[in-house]
Amino acid sequence: MSDELSWKRTKYAAEIDVDDYNTEVTLCGWVQNIRDMGKMAFIQLRDRSGITQVTALSKTMDPEIFKAMTSVSRESVISVHGIIKQSPQARAGWELIPYKMWLLSEAKTPLPLGVVDKVDADMETRLDNRFMDLRKQNIQAIFKIRSTILAAVREVFLEEGFIEIQTPKIVATATEGGTQLFEMKYFDRVAYLNQSPQLFKQTMMATGLDRVFEIGPAFRAEDHDTVRHLNEYTSIDCELSFADLDDALEILEKVIQRSYTEVLNNNFIDLDLLNHSLIAPERPFPRVTYSEVIKKLQTNGMEIRDEKTGAKRTIEWGDDIPLEGFKNIAHDRPSLYFVTEWPMSLKPFYIHPHPDDPEISLGFDLNFGEKELVSGGQRIHEPELLKEMIRKKGMDPEKFSFYTKAFEYGMPPHAGWGLGAERLTMILTNASNVRETVLFPRDKYRLVP
Ligand code: AMO
């Protein structure tokens, strides 16, 4: 053994195979557990790929190193150089017999949060100590899957000829209606954090770039505290021109399908850690109209509270579908399905009316059971109609002139959608709370860390 040995990692635990037996390696990570048997000690060394059993034998080691190894605190960061030996008793079929150890960073005791504790800590404690929470393999699994999803999404967009864009997050007006805006000071003016790239991605359709996508933050000052809403989320947006609703749906189906197949191909260990199994959906996804949903809910006796009178009454055409309604629908449709032909009154001003009926829109949602994953639609590209719709929604088209202007000098027909990265991650990881899918969630109560 040379004195020149470096503490730097030569392999991850999961990279060790039979070819490495009887060879020397350096593994780095966190001390998950130590079992000191006197003459022998077992150390569980965890890196992001898995856990290594380090078997230290006092008689074959420098006593100083043996002592250091057995007295190190749990969750300290160490590097261990040694030899890989086949071992039927070890879970991986091999163990690391150490020659040398470097204590790279010692963990204080007690730990703010256990990494291998049987009892689950509550969400607040976990999020307050997220760096520690993320040491758990099943929590890391969620973010490995999230990373695969975003790579798959990007891959499909690039294959389909989309150009990646970044649009401003500091803006002067609302996008998705006047509520739910975070206000901020912008020198001597008021500005807002953008709720969606909507107006900018549509503006790109007037430039001839034709197909654009953006993966970026969106901010919603949602007052309510639910397991589906965040105040900052990652929006996967796209817009395509010389295109209609069907073209937008087809791209979306490809994006969702590829996300499933890539997770199945790359994250089987993570799915296993999460006790989750997936079946990639087939294209095309089923479609159901808003009217069909309403009819079904009426048959099932769904009642809602009337907004004007406050009295309970049967749900009617024109009512928004509450979560309870979608839970009802989810009995028959537990997986992916589109809801199309929503009333114009329930969709934002930029959604195109149906050519056969001005009350019906060319807007859609994609749901997974009761969960809404995506909204989108065919857009209005006619400038006069657009201004009329802005007015109809009680807003001043003058305030949107920066946007409507782009429609007056040649704007092709276009369509697009917005998909919440966290909502998709929830489905592919089986997370029951959207906060599980963000490193540092921002909700009404949480701004730190
Ligand atoms: P919408 O407001 O429906 O549509 O949002 C689109 C998708 O974004 C996700 N999402 C959220 N995820 C977590 N927390 C939130 N508070 C939150 N709000 C929205 C959901 C939702 O389906 N501009 C349109 C899209 C378009 O037409 O292109 C829009 O933003 O997954």
Tab-separated table of C-alpha atoms and ligand atoms in Angstrom:
chain	number	residue	atom	x	y	z
A	1	MET	CA	0.000	0.000	0.000
A	2	SER	CA	1.466	3.351	-0.958
A	3	ASP	CA	1.375	6.548	1.127
A	4	GLU	CA	0.219	8.392	-1.973
A	5	LEU	CA	-3.280	6.945	-1.586
A	6	SER	CA	-6.001	9.452	-2.217
A	7	TRP	CA	-9.301	9.649	-0.309
A	8	LYS	CA	-11.152	10.219	-3.576
A	9	ARG	CA	-13.859	7.768	-4.599
A	10	THR	CA	-12.881	5.228	-7.232
A	11	LYS	CA	-16.294	3.500	-7.397
A	12	TYR	CA	-19.857	3.748	-6.190
A	13	ALA	CA	-21.221	0.770	-4.246
A	14	ALA	CA	-23.542	-0.206	-7.080
A	15	GLU	CA	-20.651	-0.258	-9.559
A	16	ILE	CA	-18.884	-3.104	-7.769
A	17	ASP	CA	-19.247	-6.449	-9.518
A	18	VAL	CA	-17.420	-9.800	-9.587
A	19	ASP	CA	-14.572	-8.285	-11.610
A	20	ASP	CA	-13.755	-6.124	-8.607
A	21	TYR	CA	-13.399	-9.058	-6.177
A	22	ASN	CA	-9.894	-9.091	-4.669
A	23	THR	CA	-9.114	-5.646	-6.053
A	24	GLU	CA	-8.528	-2.440	-4.101
A	25	VAL	CA	-11.057	0.385	-4.225
A	26	THR	CA	-11.902	3.570	-2.378
A	27	LEU	CA	-15.532	4.100	-1.438
A	28	CYS	CA	-16.911	7.294	0.090
A	29	GLY	CA	-20.108	8.159	1.868
A	30	TRP	CA	-21.995	8.427	5.136
A	31	VAL	CA	-21.725	6.055	8.099
A	32	GLN	CA	-25.238	4.704	8.340
A	33	ASN	CA	-24.624	2.297	11.192
A	34	ILE	CA	-21.817	0.641	13.165
A	35	ARG	CA	-21.924	-2.715	14.909
A	36	ASP	CA	-18.852	-3.085	17.075
A	37	MET	CA	-18.235	-6.732	18.101
A	38	GLY	CA	-14.916	-6.098	19.820
A	39	LYS	CA	-12.479	-7.834	17.492
A	40	MET	CA	-14.575	-7.102	14.499
A	41	ALA	CA	-16.853	-4.275	13.408
A	42	PHE	CA	-19.445	-3.899	10.668
A	43	ILE	CA	-19.917	-0.455	9.219
A	44	GLN	CA	-22.713	0.356	6.814
A	45	LEU	CA	-21.344	2.897	4.378
A	46	ARG	CA	-24.000	4.627	2.297
A	47	ASP	CA	-23.487	6.436	-0.986
A	48	ARG	CA	-26.181	7.539	-3.417
A	49	SER	CA	-26.106	4.213	-5.228
A	50	GLY	CA	-26.435	1.864	-2.272
A	51	ILE	CA	-24.969	0.511	0.940
A	52	THR	CA	-21.630	-1.219	1.428
A	53	GLN	CA	-20.790	-3.490	4.303
A	54	VAL	CA	-17.333	-2.550	5.544
A	55	THR	CA	-15.969	-5.369	7.694
A	56	ALA	CA	-13.117	-4.191	9.895
A	57	LEU	CA	-10.950	-6.873	11.554
A	58	SER	CA	-8.808	-5.685	14.465
A	59	LYS	CA	-6.048	-8.243	13.916
A	60	THR	CA	-5.414	-7.268	10.292
A	61	MET	CA	-5.634	-3.521	10.811
A	62	ASP	CA	-3.613	-0.727	12.286
A	63	PRO	CA	-5.131	-0.459	15.828
A	64	GLU	CA	-5.429	3.317	15.429
A	65	ILE	CA	-7.511	2.950	12.255
A	66	PHE	CA	-9.653	0.218	13.811
A	67	LYS	CA	-10.353	2.459	16.790
A	68	ALA	CA	-11.156	5.420	14.565
A	69	MET	CA	-13.545	3.339	12.484
A	70	THR	CA	-15.482	2.000	15.440
A	71	SER	CA	-15.762	5.316	17.247
A	72	VAL	CA	-16.929	7.507	14.386
A	73	SER	CA	-20.403	8.982	14.907
A	74	ARG	CA	-23.352	7.919	12.768
A	75	GLU	CA	-23.848	9.987	9.570
A	76	SER	CA	-20.236	11.182	9.555
A	77	VAL	CA	-18.629	11.364	6.127
A	78	ILE	CA	-15.774	8.953	5.560
A	79	SER	CA	-13.683	7.536	2.791
A	80	VAL	CA	-12.475	3.954	3.033
A	81	HIS	CA	-9.736	2.267	1.046
A	82	GLY	CA	-9.639	-1.478	1.093
A	83	ILE	CA	-10.108	-4.719	-0.773
A	84	ILE	CA	-13.362	-6.192	-2.083
A	85	LYS	CA	-13.946	-9.732	-0.848
A	86	GLN	CA	-16.687	-12.092	-1.837
A	87	SER	CA	-18.945	-12.722	1.163
A	88	PRO	CA	-22.081	-14.850	1.084
A	89	GLN	CA	-23.161	-13.330	4.441
A	90	ALA	CA	-23.166	-9.771	3.122
A	91	ARG	CA	-26.343	-8.628	1.403
A	92	ALA	CA	-24.539	-7.576	-1.788
A	93	GLY	CA	-22.536	-10.825	-1.894
A	94	TRP	CA	-19.322	-8.896	-1.165
A	95	GLU	CA	-17.822	-6.752	1.574
A	96	LEU	CA	-15.074	-4.182	1.816
A	97	ILE	CA	-12.125	-5.103	4.061
A	98	PRO	CA	-10.622	-1.729	4.983
A	99	TYR	CA	-6.953	-0.785	5.147
A	100	LYS	CA	-7.341	2.918	5.608
A	101	MET	CA	-10.017	5.401	6.560
A	102	TRP	CA	-10.283	9.163	6.246
A	103	LEU	CA	-12.778	10.964	8.478
A	104	LEU	CA	-13.795	13.736	6.106
A	105	SER	CA	-16.504	15.332	8.227
A	106	GLU	CA	-17.770	14.331	11.631
A	107	ALA	CA	-21.506	14.405	12.363
A	108	LYS	CA	-22.695	16.019	15.582
A	109	THR	CA	-24.887	14.019	17.928
A	110	PRO	CA	-27.784	13.642	18.397
A	111	LEU	CA	-29.017	13.782	14.805
A	112	PRO	CA	-31.859	16.206	14.071
A	113	LEU	CA	-33.605	13.453	12.129
A	114	GLY	CA	-32.925	9.739	11.897
A	115	VAL	CA	-32.022	8.309	8.515
A	116	VAL	CA	-32.842	4.662	9.204
A	117	ASP	CA	-35.358	5.048	12.039
A	118	LYS	CA	-38.347	2.759	11.767
A	119	VAL	CA	-40.712	5.482	12.991
A	120	ASP	CA	-41.555	8.061	10.341
A	121	ALA	CA	-40.937	11.668	11.357
A	122	ASP	CA	-43.695	14.159	10.566
A	123	MET	CA	-43.525	16.201	7.361
A	124	GLU	CA	-42.636	19.461	9.132
A	125	THR	CA	-39.591	17.968	10.899
A	126	ARG	CA	-38.540	16.280	7.681
A	127	LEU	CA	-38.758	19.469	5.623
A	128	ASP	CA	-37.025	21.528	8.322
A	129	ASN	CA	-34.134	19.068	8.049
A	130	ARG	CA	-34.420	18.359	4.359
A	131	PHE	CA	-30.643	17.762	3.897
A	132	MET	CA	-30.991	14.900	6.362
A	133	ASP	CA	-34.334	13.666	5.048
A	134	LEU	CA	-32.797	13.421	1.571
A	135	ARG	CA	-30.213	10.974	2.837
A	136	LYS	CA	-32.968	8.337	2.939
A	137	GLN	CA	-32.854	6.117	-0.104
A	138	ASN	CA	-36.608	6.208	-0.689
A	139	ILE	CA	-36.624	10.012	-0.588
A	140	GLN	CA	-33.660	10.250	-2.979
A	141	ALA	CA	-35.572	7.868	-5.269
A	142	ILE	CA	-38.247	10.539	-5.838
A	143	PHE	CA	-35.661	13.038	-7.077
A	144	LYS	CA	-33.886	10.494	-9.249
A	145	ILE	CA	-37.238	9.778	-10.900
A	146	ARG	CA	-37.980	13.501	-11.213
A	147	SER	CA	-34.654	13.955	-12.997
A	148	THR	CA	-35.465	11.119	-15.418
A	149	ILE	CA	-38.878	12.644	-16.153
A	150	LEU	CA	-37.435	16.059	-16.986
A	151	ALA	CA	-34.770	14.510	-19.231
A	152	ALA	CA	-37.457	12.452	-21.031
A	153	VAL	CA	-39.671	15.508	-21.521
A	154	ARG	CA	-36.797	17.528	-22.936
A	155	GLU	CA	-35.811	14.637	-25.195
A	156	VAL	CA	-39.299	14.424	-26.755
A	157	PHE	CA	-39.518	18.184	-27.300
A	158	LEU	CA	-36.124	18.291	-29.016
A	159	GLU	CA	-36.983	15.271	-31.181
A	160	GLU	CA	-40.227	16.965	-32.200
A	161	GLY	CA	-38.453	20.137	-33.329
A	162	PHE	CA	-39.157	22.366	-30.316
A	163	ILE	CA	-36.781	25.155	-29.306
A	164	GLU	CA	-36.101	25.651	-25.609
A	165	ILE	CA	-36.823	29.161	-24.344
A	166	GLN	CA	-36.655	31.101	-21.069
A	167	THR	CA	-39.182	33.851	-20.394
A	168	PRO	CA	-39.249	36.532	-17.660
A	169	LYS	CA	-40.438	35.701	-14.203
A	170	ILE	CA	-40.767	39.351	-13.179
A	171	VAL	CA	-43.792	40.801	-14.975
A	172	ALA	CA	-46.184	43.755	-14.949
A	173	THR	CA	-49.546	41.977	-15.349
A	174	ALA	CA	-51.427	38.848	-14.382
A	175	THR	CA	-51.548	35.909	-16.772
A	176	GLU	CA	-54.015	33.487	-15.280
A	177	GLY	CA	-56.603	35.960	-13.994
A	178	GLY	CA	-56.151	38.803	-11.532
A	179	THR	CA	-55.967	36.716	-8.352
A	180	GLN	CA	-53.189	34.524	-6.997
A	181	LEU	CA	-50.423	37.029	-7.737
A	182	PHE	CA	-47.331	37.646	-5.659
A	183	GLU	CA	-46.570	41.334	-5.655
A	184	MET	CA	-43.030	42.647	-5.442
A	185	LYS	CA	-41.208	45.939	-5.383
A	186	TYR	CA	-39.499	46.692	-8.679
A	187	PHE	CA	-37.535	49.893	-8.085
A	188	ASP	CA	-40.308	52.512	-7.787
A	189	ARG	CA	-42.974	50.331	-9.406
A	190	VAL	CA	-45.064	47.330	-8.512
A	191	ALA	CA	-44.238	44.084	-10.323
A	192	TYR	CA	-45.395	40.501	-9.958
A	193	LEU	CA	-43.894	37.033	-10.033
A	194	ASN	CA	-45.168	35.349	-13.169
A	195	GLN	CA	-47.900	32.735	-12.828
A	196	SER	CA	-47.153	31.117	-16.181
A	197	PRO	CA	-45.129	31.728	-19.375
A	198	GLN	CA	-48.459	31.765	-21.253
A	199	LEU	CA	-48.339	35.251	-22.779
A	200	PHE	CA	-44.675	34.997	-23.722
A	201	LYS	CA	-44.864	31.538	-25.247
A	202	GLN	CA	-47.826	32.674	-27.359
A	203	THR	CA	-45.912	35.797	-28.396
A	204	MET	CA	-43.192	33.458	-29.715
A	205	MET	CA	-45.759	32.088	-32.182
A	206	ALA	CA	-45.682	35.496	-33.936
A	207	THR	CA	-41.931	35.217	-34.495
A	208	GLY	CA	-41.732	32.161	-36.715
A	209	LEU	CA	-39.914	30.019	-34.140
A	210	ASP	CA	-42.993	27.757	-34.541
A	211	ARG	CA	-42.427	25.328	-31.681
A	212	VAL	CA	-41.144	26.357	-28.268
A	213	PHE	CA	-40.961	24.850	-24.815
A	214	GLU	CA	-39.914	26.054	-21.396
A	215	ILE	CA	-39.246	24.243	-18.134
A	216	GLY	CA	-39.181	26.859	-15.419
A	217	PRO	CA	-40.626	28.204	-12.192
A	218	ALA	CA	-44.186	29.513	-11.915
A	219	PHE	CA	-45.574	31.362	-8.912
A	220	ARG	CA	-49.101	31.160	-7.587
A	221	ALA	CA	-50.237	32.973	-4.457
A	222	GLU	CA	-52.692	30.148	-3.725
A	223	ASP	CA	-54.162	30.793	-0.324
A	224	HIS	CA	-55.315	27.244	0.275
A	225	ASP	CA	-53.279	24.531	1.816
A	226	THR	CA	-53.717	21.273	-0.114
A	227	VAL	CA	-51.621	18.230	-1.011
A	228	ARG	CA	-51.690	19.312	-4.699
A	229	HIS	CA	-50.813	23.012	-4.552
A	230	LEU	CA	-47.495	24.767	-4.185
A	231	ASN	CA	-46.788	28.489	-4.292
A	232	GLU	CA	-43.755	27.882	-6.477
A	233	TYR	CA	-43.809	24.994	-8.912
A	234	THR	CA	-42.004	23.928	-12.068
A	235	SER	CA	-44.075	24.381	-15.161
A	236	ILE	CA	-43.426	22.398	-18.334
A	237	ASP	CA	-44.895	24.562	-21.071
A	238	CYS	CA	-45.098	24.263	-24.812
A	239	GLU	CA	-46.664	26.114	-27.709
A	240	LEU	CA	-46.806	25.103	-31.368
A	241	SER	CA	-47.998	27.044	-34.380
A	242	PHE	CA	-49.679	26.060	-37.645
A	243	ALA	CA	-51.273	23.561	-35.306
A	244	ASP	CA	-54.582	22.720	-33.682
A	245	LEU	CA	-55.761	21.046	-30.500
A	246	ASP	CA	-55.100	17.517	-31.779
A	247	ASP	CA	-51.460	18.359	-32.549
A	248	ALA	CA	-50.990	19.672	-29.007
A	249	LEU	CA	-52.597	16.553	-27.508
A	250	GLU	CA	-50.399	14.264	-29.559
A	251	ILE	CA	-47.210	15.938	-28.291
A	252	LEU	CA	-48.535	15.719	-24.756
A	253	GLU	CA	-49.281	11.996	-25.087
A	254	LYS	CA	-45.743	11.418	-26.324
A	255	VAL	CA	-44.256	13.422	-23.445
A	256	ILE	CA	-46.249	11.503	-20.833
A	257	GLN	CA	-45.662	8.110	-22.418
A	258	ARG	CA	-41.898	8.701	-22.707
A	259	SER	CA	-41.748	9.815	-19.074
A	260	TYR	CA	-43.218	6.458	-18.063
A	261	THR	CA	-40.962	4.388	-20.310
A	262	GLU	CA	-37.798	6.236	-19.293
A	263	VAL	CA	-38.622	5.856	-15.593
A	264	LEU	CA	-39.322	2.158	-16.161
A	265	ASN	CA	-36.009	1.790	-18.023
A	266	ASN	CA	-33.821	3.785	-15.658
A	267	ASN	CA	-35.381	3.781	-12.212
A	268	PHE	CA	-36.424	0.224	-11.397
A	269	ILE	CA	-34.463	0.302	-8.134
A	270	ASP	CA	-36.098	3.596	-7.187
A	271	LEU	CA	-39.578	2.299	-8.042
A	272	ASP	CA	-38.811	-0.705	-5.882
A	273	LEU	CA	-37.726	1.514	-2.971
A	274	LEU	CA	-41.035	3.339	-3.325
A	275	ASN	CA	-43.028	0.088	-3.624
A	276	HIS	CA	-44.478	1.431	-6.819
A	277	SER	CA	-45.131	-0.322	-10.092
A	278	LEU	CA	-45.914	1.394	-13.378
A	279	ILE	CA	-47.424	0.434	-16.684
A	280	ALA	CA	-46.694	2.841	-19.545
A	281	PRO	CA	-49.945	4.202	-20.997
A	282	GLU	CA	-50.908	3.476	-24.582
A	283	ARG	CA	-51.618	6.265	-27.046
A	284	PRO	CA	-54.100	7.769	-27.753
A	285	PHE	CA	-55.325	8.467	-24.215
A	286	PRO	CA	-59.095	8.229	-23.653
A	287	ARG	CA	-61.093	11.424	-24.069
A	288	VAL	CA	-64.265	12.439	-22.312
A	289	THR	CA	-66.142	15.710	-22.811
A	290	TYR	CA	-67.025	18.075	-19.993
A	291	SER	CA	-70.747	17.490	-20.801
A	292	GLU	CA	-70.288	13.741	-20.363
A	293	VAL	CA	-68.616	14.332	-16.993
A	294	ILE	CA	-71.505	16.561	-15.874
A	295	LYS	CA	-74.088	13.991	-17.029
A	296	LYS	CA	-72.308	11.231	-15.153
A	297	LEU	CA	-72.166	13.346	-11.986
A	298	GLN	CA	-75.843	14.176	-12.296
A	299	THR	CA	-76.634	10.463	-12.624
A	300	ASN	CA	-74.561	9.855	-9.503
A	301	GLY	CA	-76.516	12.570	-7.637
A	302	MET	CA	-73.596	14.980	-7.194
A	303	GLU	CA	-74.612	18.134	-5.351
A	304	ILE	CA	-72.731	21.423	-5.008
A	305	ARG	CA	-73.322	24.629	-3.098
A	306	ASP	CA	-74.722	27.337	-5.348
A	307	GLU	CA	-72.328	30.302	-5.409
A	308	LYS	CA	-75.129	32.903	-5.427
A	309	THR	CA	-77.710	31.433	-3.047
A	310	GLY	CA	-75.435	29.256	-0.910
A	311	ALA	CA	-78.045	26.468	-1.160
A	312	LYS	CA	-77.233	22.904	-2.187
A	313	ARG	CA	-78.301	21.853	-5.664
A	314	THR	CA	-77.521	19.282	-8.347
A	315	ILE	CA	-74.437	20.060	-10.425
A	316	GLU	CA	-75.310	21.690	-13.774
A	317	TRP	CA	-73.666	22.371	-17.106
A	318	GLY	CA	-71.494	25.481	-16.601
A	319	ASP	CA	-70.431	24.620	-13.024
A	320	ASP	CA	-66.775	24.036	-12.348
A	321	ILE	CA	-66.109	20.425	-11.405
A	322	PRO	CA	-65.029	20.245	-7.770
A	323	LEU	CA	-62.432	17.755	-6.502
A	324	GLU	CA	-65.275	15.609	-5.120
A	325	GLY	CA	-66.678	15.406	-8.642
A	326	PHE	CA	-63.394	14.191	-10.083
A	327	LYS	CA	-63.064	11.707	-7.211
A	328	ASN	CA	-66.418	10.351	-8.303
A	329	ILE	CA	-65.278	10.126	-11.946
A	330	ALA	CA	-61.989	8.512	-10.842
A	331	HIS	CA	-63.882	5.365	-9.746
A	332	ASP	CA	-64.279	4.490	-13.422
A	333	ARG	CA	-61.216	6.341	-14.668
A	334	PRO	CA	-58.367	5.824	-12.223
A	335	SER	CA	-55.659	6.553	-14.801
A	336	LEU	CA	-55.018	9.110	-17.571
A	337	TYR	CA	-57.875	10.726	-19.504
A	338	PHE	CA	-58.522	14.028	-21.282
A	339	VAL	CA	-61.493	16.208	-20.431
A	340	THR	CA	-62.362	18.299	-23.506
A	341	GLU	CA	-64.993	20.817	-24.613
A	342	TRP	CA	-65.149	22.822	-21.399
A	343	PRO	CA	-67.513	25.807	-21.259
A	344	MET	CA	-65.792	29.030	-22.375
A	345	SER	CA	-66.778	30.585	-19.036
A	346	LEU	CA	-64.513	28.149	-17.157
A	347	LYS	CA	-61.439	28.652	-19.332
A	348	PRO	CA	-58.972	31.567	-19.533
A	349	PHE	CA	-59.373	34.374	-22.091
A	350	TYR	CA	-56.784	32.983	-24.518
A	351	ILE	CA	-58.623	29.687	-25.173
A	352	HIS	CA	-60.371	29.468	-28.546
A	353	PRO	CA	-64.141	28.984	-28.766
A	354	HIS	CA	-65.403	25.891	-30.578
A	355	PRO	CA	-66.156	26.735	-34.242
A	356	ASP	CA	-69.643	25.150	-33.927
A	357	ASP	CA	-70.656	26.592	-30.561
A	358	PRO	CA	-69.301	29.810	-29.005
A	359	GLU	CA	-70.223	28.613	-25.494
A	360	ILE	CA	-67.890	25.634	-25.759
A	361	SER	CA	-64.108	25.982	-25.730
A	362	LEU	CA	-61.246	24.175	-27.393
A	363	GLY	CA	-59.578	23.940	-23.991
A	364	PHE	CA	-58.742	20.647	-22.297
A	365	ASP	CA	-57.375	19.180	-19.104
A	366	LEU	CA	-55.455	15.952	-18.707
A	367	ASN	CA	-56.322	14.137	-15.505
A	368	PHE	CA	-54.947	11.137	-13.685
A	369	GLY	CA	-57.941	9.903	-11.709
A	370	GLU	CA	-59.054	12.951	-9.750
A	371	LYS	CA	-55.743	14.753	-10.185
A	372	GLU	CA	-55.384	17.497	-12.805
A	373	LEU	CA	-52.017	17.212	-14.502
A	374	VAL	CA	-52.231	19.514	-17.492
A	375	SER	CA	-54.305	22.378	-18.924
A	376	GLY	CA	-54.134	23.668	-22.444
A	377	GLY	CA	-55.928	24.135	-25.691
A	378	GLN	CA	-56.252	25.736	-29.047
A	379	ARG	CA	-55.574	29.477	-28.649
A	380	ILE	CA	-57.354	32.489	-30.028
A	381	HIS	CA	-55.113	33.904	-32.746
A	382	GLU	CA	-57.575	36.520	-34.053
A	383	PRO	CA	-56.651	39.866	-32.400
A	384	GLU	CA	-60.171	41.345	-32.219
A	385	LEU	CA	-61.640	38.188	-30.695
A	386	LEU	CA	-58.767	38.075	-28.203
A	387	LYS	CA	-59.422	41.638	-27.031
A	388	GLU	CA	-63.132	40.890	-26.752
A	389	MET	CA	-62.424	37.867	-24.566
A	390	ILE	CA	-60.062	39.854	-22.314
A	391	ARG	CA	-62.870	42.415	-21.895
A	392	LYS	CA	-65.421	39.653	-21.219
A	393	LYS	CA	-63.253	38.391	-18.364
A	394	GLY	CA	-63.472	41.864	-16.820
A	395	MET	CA	-59.946	42.970	-17.729
A	396	ASP	CA	-58.683	45.912	-19.758
A	397	PRO	CA	-57.187	44.890	-23.137
A	398	GLU	CA	-55.049	48.053	-23.023
A	399	LYS	CA	-53.101	46.514	-20.132
A	400	PHE	CA	-52.336	43.543	-22.385
A	401	SER	CA	-51.298	45.578	-25.431
A	402	PHE	CA	-47.715	44.266	-25.142
A	403	TYR	CA	-49.265	40.839	-25.815
A	404	THR	CA	-52.176	41.603	-28.193
A	405	LYS	CA	-49.827	43.636	-30.424
A	406	ALA	CA	-48.079	40.415	-31.419
A	407	PHE	CA	-51.407	39.187	-32.843
A	408	GLU	CA	-51.892	42.151	-35.188
A	409	TYR	CA	-48.997	41.643	-37.582
A	410	GLY	CA	-49.364	38.012	-38.639
A	411	MET	CA	-50.119	35.367	-36.019
A	412	PRO	CA	-50.551	31.730	-37.101
A	413	PRO	CA	-53.141	29.423	-35.524
A	414	HIS	CA	-51.521	27.787	-32.507
A	415	ALA	CA	-52.106	25.530	-29.507
A	416	GLY	CA	-50.224	24.475	-26.395
A	417	TRP	CA	-50.343	23.343	-22.806
A	418	GLY	CA	-48.792	23.572	-19.339
A	419	LEU	CA	-47.891	20.532	-17.281
A	420	GLY	CA	-46.918	20.687	-13.600
A	421	ALA	CA	-43.619	18.822	-13.147
A	422	GLU	CA	-44.504	18.040	-9.531
A	423	ARG	CA	-47.946	16.648	-10.350
A	424	LEU	CA	-46.390	14.313	-12.936
A	425	THR	CA	-43.681	13.299	-10.466
A	426	MET	CA	-46.379	12.563	-7.869
A	427	ILE	CA	-47.980	10.066	-10.219
A	428	LEU	CA	-44.776	8.362	-11.264
A	429	THR	CA	-43.538	8.066	-7.675
A	430	ASN	CA	-46.926	7.442	-6.014
A	431	ALA	CA	-46.350	10.421	-3.690
A	432	SER	CA	-49.475	11.401	-1.778
A	433	ASN	CA	-48.335	14.979	-1.115
A	434	VAL	CA	-46.892	17.312	-3.767
A	435	ARG	CA	-44.373	18.574	-1.184
A	436	GLU	CA	-42.613	15.194	-1.448
A	437	THR	CA	-41.663	15.993	-5.047
A	438	VAL	CA	-39.936	19.354	-4.439
A	439	LEU	CA	-36.636	19.734	-2.624
A	440	PHE	CA	-37.646	22.833	-0.696
A	441	PRO	CA	-41.392	23.334	-1.022
A	442	ARG	CA	-42.879	26.789	-0.893
A	443	ASP	CA	-46.321	26.786	0.665
A	444	LYS	CA	-48.296	29.278	2.717
A	445	TYR	CA	-46.312	28.519	5.835
A	446	ARG	CA	-42.972	27.487	4.463
A	447	LEU	CA	-40.310	29.897	3.214
A	448	VAL	CA	-37.268	28.351	4.938
A	449	PRO	CA	-35.181	26.350	4.111
B	1	AMO	P1	-52.989	25.942	-15.206
B	1	AMO	O1	-53.162	27.141	-14.340
B	1	AMO	O2	-54.143	24.977	-15.237
B	1	AMO	O3	-52.768	26.369	-16.719
B	1	AMO	O4	-51.679	25.182	-14.809
B	1	AMO	C1	-51.181	24.112	-15.592
B	1	AMO	C2	-50.678	22.984	-14.730
B	1	AMO	O5	-49.702	23.462	-13.826
B	1	AMO	C3	-49.793	22.761	-12.605
B	1	AMO	N1	-50.108	23.703	-11.510
B	1	AMO	C4	-49.669	23.578	-10.250
B	1	AMO	N2	-48.890	22.659	-9.651
B	1	AMO	C5	-48.613	22.813	-8.332
B	1	AMO	N3	-49.075	23.838	-7.592
B	1	AMO	C6	-49.863	24.796	-8.138
B	1	AMO	N4	-50.300	25.808	-7.391
B	1	AMO	C7	-50.191	24.685	-9.525
B	1	AMO	N5	-50.923	25.430	-10.381
B	1	AMO	C8	-50.851	24.826	-11.573
B	1	AMO	C9	-50.887	21.741	-12.765
B	1	AMO	C10	-51.737	22.357	-13.840
B	1	AMO	O6	-52.497	21.400	-14.530
B	1	AMO	N6	-51.181	28.727	-18.973
B	1	AMO	C11	-51.944	27.536	-18.654
B	1	AMO	C12	-51.431	26.324	-19.432
B	1	AMO	C13	-51.671	26.439	-20.938
B	1	AMO	O7	-52.836	26.631	-21.321
B	1	AMO	O8	-50.686	26.307	-21.678
B	1	AMO	C14	-51.841	27.274	-17.154
B	1	AMO	O9	-50.960	27.725	-16.474
B	1	AMO	O10	-50.290	20.534	-13.190
